[in-house]
CSV table of C-alpha atoms in Angstrom, one decimal:
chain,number,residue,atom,x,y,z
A,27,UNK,CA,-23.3,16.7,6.5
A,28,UNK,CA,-20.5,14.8,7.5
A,29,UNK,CA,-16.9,14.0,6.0
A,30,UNK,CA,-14.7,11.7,5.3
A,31,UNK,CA,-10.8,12.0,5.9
A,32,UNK,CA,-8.8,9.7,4.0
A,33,UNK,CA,-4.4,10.1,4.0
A,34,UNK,CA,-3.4,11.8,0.7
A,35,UNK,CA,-0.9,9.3,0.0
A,36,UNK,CA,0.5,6.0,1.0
A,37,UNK,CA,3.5,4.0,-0.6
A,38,UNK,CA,4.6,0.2,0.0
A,39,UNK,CA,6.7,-2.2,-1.5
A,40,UNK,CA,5.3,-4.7,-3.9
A,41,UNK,CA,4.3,-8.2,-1.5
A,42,UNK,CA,3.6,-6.0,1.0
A,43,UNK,CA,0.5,-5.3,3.0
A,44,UNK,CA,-1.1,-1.7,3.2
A,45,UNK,CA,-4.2,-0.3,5.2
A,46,UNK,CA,-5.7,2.8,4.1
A,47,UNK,CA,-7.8,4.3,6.8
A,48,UNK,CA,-11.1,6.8,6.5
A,49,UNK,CA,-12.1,8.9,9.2
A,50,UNK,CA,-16.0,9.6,9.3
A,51,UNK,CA,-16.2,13.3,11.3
A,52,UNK,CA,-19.1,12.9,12.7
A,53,UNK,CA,-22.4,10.3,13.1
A,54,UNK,CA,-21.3,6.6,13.6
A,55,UNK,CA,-19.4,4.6,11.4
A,56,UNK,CA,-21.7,1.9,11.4
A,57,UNK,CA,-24.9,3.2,10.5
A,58,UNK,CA,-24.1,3.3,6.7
A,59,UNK,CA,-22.2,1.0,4.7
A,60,UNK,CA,-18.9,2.1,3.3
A,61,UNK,CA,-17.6,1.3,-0.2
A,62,UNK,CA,-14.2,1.9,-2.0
A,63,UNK,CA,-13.6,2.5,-5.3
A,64,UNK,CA,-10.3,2.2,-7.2
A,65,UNK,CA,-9.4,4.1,-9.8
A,66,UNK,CA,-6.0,4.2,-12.2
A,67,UNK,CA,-5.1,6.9,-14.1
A,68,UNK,CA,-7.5,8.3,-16.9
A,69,UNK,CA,-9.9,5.4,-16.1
A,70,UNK,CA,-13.6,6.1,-14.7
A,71,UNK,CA,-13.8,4.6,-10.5
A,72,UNK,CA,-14.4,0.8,-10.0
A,73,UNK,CA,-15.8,-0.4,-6.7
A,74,UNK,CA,-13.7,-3.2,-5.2
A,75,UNK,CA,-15.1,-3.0,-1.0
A,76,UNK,CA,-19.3,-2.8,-0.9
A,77,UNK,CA,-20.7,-2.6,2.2
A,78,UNK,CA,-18.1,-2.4,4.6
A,79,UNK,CA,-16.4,-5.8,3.7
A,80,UNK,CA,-17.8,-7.5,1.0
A,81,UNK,CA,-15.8,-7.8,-2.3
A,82,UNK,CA,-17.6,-7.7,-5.9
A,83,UNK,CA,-16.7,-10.7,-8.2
A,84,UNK,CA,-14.0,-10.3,-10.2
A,85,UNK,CA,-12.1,-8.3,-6.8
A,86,UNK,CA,-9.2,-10.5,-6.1
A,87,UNK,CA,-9.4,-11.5,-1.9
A,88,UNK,CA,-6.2,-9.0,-1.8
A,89,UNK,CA,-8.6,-6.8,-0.9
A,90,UNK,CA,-10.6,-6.9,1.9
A,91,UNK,CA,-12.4,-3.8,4.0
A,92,UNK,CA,-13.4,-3.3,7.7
A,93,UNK,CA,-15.4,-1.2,10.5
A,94,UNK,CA,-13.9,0.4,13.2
A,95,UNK,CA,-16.6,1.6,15.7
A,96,UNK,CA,-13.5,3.3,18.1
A,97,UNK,CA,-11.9,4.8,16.0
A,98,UNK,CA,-15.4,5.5,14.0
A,99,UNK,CA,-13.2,4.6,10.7
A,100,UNK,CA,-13.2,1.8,8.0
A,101,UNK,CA,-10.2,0.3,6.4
A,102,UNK,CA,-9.3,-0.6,3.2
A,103,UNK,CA,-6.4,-3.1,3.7
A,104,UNK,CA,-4.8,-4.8,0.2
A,105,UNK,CA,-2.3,-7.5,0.9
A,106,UNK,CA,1.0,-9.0,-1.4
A,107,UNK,CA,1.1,-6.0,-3.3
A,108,UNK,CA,1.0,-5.6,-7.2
A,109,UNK,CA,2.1,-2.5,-9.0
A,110,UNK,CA,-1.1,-3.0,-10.8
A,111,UNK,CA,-2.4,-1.8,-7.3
A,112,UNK,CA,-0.9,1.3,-8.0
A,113,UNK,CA,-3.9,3.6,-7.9
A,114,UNK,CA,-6.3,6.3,-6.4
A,115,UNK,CA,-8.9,5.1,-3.9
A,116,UNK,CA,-11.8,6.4,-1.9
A,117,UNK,CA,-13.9,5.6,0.8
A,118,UNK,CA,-17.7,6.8,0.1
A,119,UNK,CA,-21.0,6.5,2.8
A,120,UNK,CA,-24.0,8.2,3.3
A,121,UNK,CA,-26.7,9.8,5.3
A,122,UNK,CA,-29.9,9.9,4.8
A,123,UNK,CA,-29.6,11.5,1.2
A,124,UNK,CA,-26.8,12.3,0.5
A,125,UNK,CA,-23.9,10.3,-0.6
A,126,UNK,CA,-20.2,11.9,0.4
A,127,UNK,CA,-16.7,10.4,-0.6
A,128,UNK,CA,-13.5,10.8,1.2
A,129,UNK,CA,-10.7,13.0,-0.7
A,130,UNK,CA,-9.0,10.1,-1.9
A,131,UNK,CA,-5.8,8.6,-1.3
A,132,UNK,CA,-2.8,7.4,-4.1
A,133,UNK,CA,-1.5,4.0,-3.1
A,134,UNK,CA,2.1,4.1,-4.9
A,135,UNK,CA,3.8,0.6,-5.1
A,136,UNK,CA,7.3,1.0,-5.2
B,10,UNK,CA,-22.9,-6.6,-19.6
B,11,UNK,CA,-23.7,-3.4,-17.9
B,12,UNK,CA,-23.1,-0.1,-19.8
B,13,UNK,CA,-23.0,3.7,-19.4
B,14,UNK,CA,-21.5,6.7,-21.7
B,15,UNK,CA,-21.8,9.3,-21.1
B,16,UNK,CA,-22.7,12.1,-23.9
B,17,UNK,CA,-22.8,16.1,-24.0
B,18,UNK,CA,-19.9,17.4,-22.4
B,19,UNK,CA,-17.8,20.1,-23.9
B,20,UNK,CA,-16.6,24.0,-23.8
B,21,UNK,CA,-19.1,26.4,-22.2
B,22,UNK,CA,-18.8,30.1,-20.9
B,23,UNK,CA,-19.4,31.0,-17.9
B,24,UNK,CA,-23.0,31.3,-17.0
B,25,UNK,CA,-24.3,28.9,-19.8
B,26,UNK,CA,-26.2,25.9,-20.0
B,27,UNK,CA,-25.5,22.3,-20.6
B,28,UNK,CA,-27.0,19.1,-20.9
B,29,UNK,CA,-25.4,15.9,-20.1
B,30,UNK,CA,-27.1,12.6,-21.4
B,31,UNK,CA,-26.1,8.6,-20.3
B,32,UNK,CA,-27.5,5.8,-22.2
B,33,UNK,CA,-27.4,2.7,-19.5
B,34,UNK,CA,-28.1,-0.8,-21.5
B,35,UNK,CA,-27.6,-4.6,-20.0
B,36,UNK,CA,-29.9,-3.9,-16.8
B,37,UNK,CA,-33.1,-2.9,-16.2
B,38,UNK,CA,-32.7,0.5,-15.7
B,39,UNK,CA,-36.3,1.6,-14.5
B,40,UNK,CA,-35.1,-0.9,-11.5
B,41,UNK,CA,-32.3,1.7,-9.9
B,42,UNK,CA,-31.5,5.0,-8.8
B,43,UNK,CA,-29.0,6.6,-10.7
B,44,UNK,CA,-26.1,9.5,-9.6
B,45,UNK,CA,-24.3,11.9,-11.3
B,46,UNK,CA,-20.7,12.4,-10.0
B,47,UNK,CA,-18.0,14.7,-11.2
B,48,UNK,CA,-14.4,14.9,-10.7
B,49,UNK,CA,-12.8,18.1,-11.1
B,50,UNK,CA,-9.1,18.0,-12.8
B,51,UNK,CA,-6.4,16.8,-10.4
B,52,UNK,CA,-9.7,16.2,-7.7
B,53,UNK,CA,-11.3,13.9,-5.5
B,54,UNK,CA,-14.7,12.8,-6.5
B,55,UNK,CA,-17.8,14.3,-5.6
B,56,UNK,CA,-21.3,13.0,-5.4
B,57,UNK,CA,-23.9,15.5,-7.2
B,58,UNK,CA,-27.0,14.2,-7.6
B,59,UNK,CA,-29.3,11.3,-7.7
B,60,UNK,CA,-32.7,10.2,-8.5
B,61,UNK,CA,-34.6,7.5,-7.8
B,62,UNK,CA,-36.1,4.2,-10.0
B,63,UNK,CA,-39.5,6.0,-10.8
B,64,UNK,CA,-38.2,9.7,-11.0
B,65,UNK,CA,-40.5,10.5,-7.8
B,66,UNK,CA,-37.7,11.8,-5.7
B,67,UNK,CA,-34.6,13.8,-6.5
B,68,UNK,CA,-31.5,14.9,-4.4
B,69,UNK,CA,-28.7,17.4,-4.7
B,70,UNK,CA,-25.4,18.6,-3.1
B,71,UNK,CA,-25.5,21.8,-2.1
B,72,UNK,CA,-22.8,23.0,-4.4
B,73,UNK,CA,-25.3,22.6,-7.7
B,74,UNK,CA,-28.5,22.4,-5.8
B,75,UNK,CA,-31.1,24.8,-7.7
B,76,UNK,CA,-28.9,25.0,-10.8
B,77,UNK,CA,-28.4,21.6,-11.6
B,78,UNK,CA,-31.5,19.5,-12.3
B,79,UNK,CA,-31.7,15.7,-13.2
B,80,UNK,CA,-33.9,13.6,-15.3
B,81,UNK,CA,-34.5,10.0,-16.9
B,82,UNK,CA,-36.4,9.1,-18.9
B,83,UNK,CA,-37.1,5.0,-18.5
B,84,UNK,CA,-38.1,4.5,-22.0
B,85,UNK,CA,-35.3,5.2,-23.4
B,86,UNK,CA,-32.8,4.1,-20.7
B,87,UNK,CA,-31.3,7.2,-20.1
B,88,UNK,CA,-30.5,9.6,-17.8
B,89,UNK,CA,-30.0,13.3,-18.1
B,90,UNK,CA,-28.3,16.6,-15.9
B,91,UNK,CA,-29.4,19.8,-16.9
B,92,UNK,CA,-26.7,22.2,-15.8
B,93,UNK,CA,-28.0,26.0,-15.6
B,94,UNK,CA,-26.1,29.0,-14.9
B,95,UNK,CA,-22.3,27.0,-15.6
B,96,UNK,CA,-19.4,28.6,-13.4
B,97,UNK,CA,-15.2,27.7,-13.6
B,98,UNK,CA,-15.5,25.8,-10.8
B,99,UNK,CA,-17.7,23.4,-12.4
B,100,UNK,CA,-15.0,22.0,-15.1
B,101,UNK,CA,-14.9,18.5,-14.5
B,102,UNK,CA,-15.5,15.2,-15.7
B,103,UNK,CA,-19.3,14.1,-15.3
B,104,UNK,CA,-19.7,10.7,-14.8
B,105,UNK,CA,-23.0,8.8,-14.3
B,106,UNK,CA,-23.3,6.1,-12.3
B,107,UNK,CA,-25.7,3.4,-11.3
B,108,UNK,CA,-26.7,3.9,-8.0
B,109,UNK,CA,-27.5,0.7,-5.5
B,110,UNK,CA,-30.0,2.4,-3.2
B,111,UNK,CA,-29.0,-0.6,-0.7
B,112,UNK,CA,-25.6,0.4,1.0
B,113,UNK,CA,-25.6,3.5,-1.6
B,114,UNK,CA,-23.2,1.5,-3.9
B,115,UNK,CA,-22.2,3.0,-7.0
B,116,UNK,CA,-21.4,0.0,-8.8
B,117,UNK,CA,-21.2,0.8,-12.1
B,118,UNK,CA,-19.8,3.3,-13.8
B,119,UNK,CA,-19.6,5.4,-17.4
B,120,UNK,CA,-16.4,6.9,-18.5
B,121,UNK,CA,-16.9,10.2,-18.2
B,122,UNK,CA,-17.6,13.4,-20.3
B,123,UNK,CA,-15.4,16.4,-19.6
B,124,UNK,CA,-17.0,19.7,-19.0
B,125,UNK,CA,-14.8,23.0,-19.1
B,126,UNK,CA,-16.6,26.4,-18.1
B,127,UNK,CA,-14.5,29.5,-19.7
B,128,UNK,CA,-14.3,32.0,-21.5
């Protein structure tokens, strides 16, 4: 199985632009979609990045995800930060069967 | 709308038995895969199970595989885990989620039931 390494934490100023990055450890990057999930304290995960870029309705264009084959890493990038984007997200993919998250990351608006 | 809740969490000892339910309504549930997914206190998530639309195949991680089993049952739009021989380490919150076999989305989510394991 492979992982996924995600930065434990990242802080920005509100307006701001911040990427959060996800490291897959080995196998490509592109062979399985990636998603991210948000998720605020006490709340159950919400998706807001499905396959690699593609944003669910409802998921302001703030938010937008990409694939980086060199760096075998996708990106979660949310621009003119909100302090309602204060939250935990993770990166999850797959292989074959299995489905494997990254350890999360806490975006803190500040 | 899609919904999930979750049911059947609570206090166990170590080495007992659970069972968690979810009751999925607004979709056609016999369409999906469903997952199970827990999140350990102050932890990252981590993927547990799945199943697929017709109950014909079954995966596990390997840190509940052969003491964790999971079920549906597509009449009655639920889904079930069956958690055998219960250690500390599996206090969490169980959450079920639907489980888009295409991309392996997990696009919906329940809100959890806590489990604590101890004595």
């Amino acid at each position: 199985n492979f992982m996924l390494t995600q930065p434990h934490s990242v802080s920005e100023s509100p307006g701001k632009t911040v990427t959060i990055s996800c490291t897959r450890s080995s196998g490509t990057i592109a062979t399985n979609y990636v998603q991210w999930y948000q998720q605020r304290p006490g709340s159950a995960p919400t998706i807001v990045i499905y396959e690699d870029n593609q944003r669910p309705s409802g998921v302001p264009d703030r938010f937008s995800g990409s694939i980086d084959s060199s760096s075998n890493s996708a990106s979660l990038t949310i621009s003119g930060l909100k302090t309602e984007d204060e939250a935990d997200y993770y990166c999850q993919s797959y292989d074959n069967n299995n489905r494997v998250f990254g350890g999360g990351t806490k975006l803190t608006v500040l | 709308q899609v919904q999930l809740v979750e049911s059947g969490g609570g206090l166990v000892k170590p080495g007992g038995s659970l069972r968690l339910s979810c009751a999925a309504s607004g979709f056609t549930f016999s369409d999906y895969y469903m997952s199970w997914i827990r999140q350990a206190p102050g932890k990252g998530l981590e993927w547990l199970s799945h199943i697929s639309s017709s109950s014909s195949y079954t995966n596990y991680a390997d840190s509940v595989k052969g003491r964790f089993t999971i079920s549906r049952d597509n009449a009655k739009n639920s889904l079930f885990l069956q958690m055998n021989s219960l250690r500390a380490e599996d206090t969490a919150v169980y959450y079920c989620a639907r489980d888009s076999t295409v991309g392996a989305t997990f696009d919906y989510w329940g809100q959890g039931t806590l489990v604590t394991v101890s004595s």
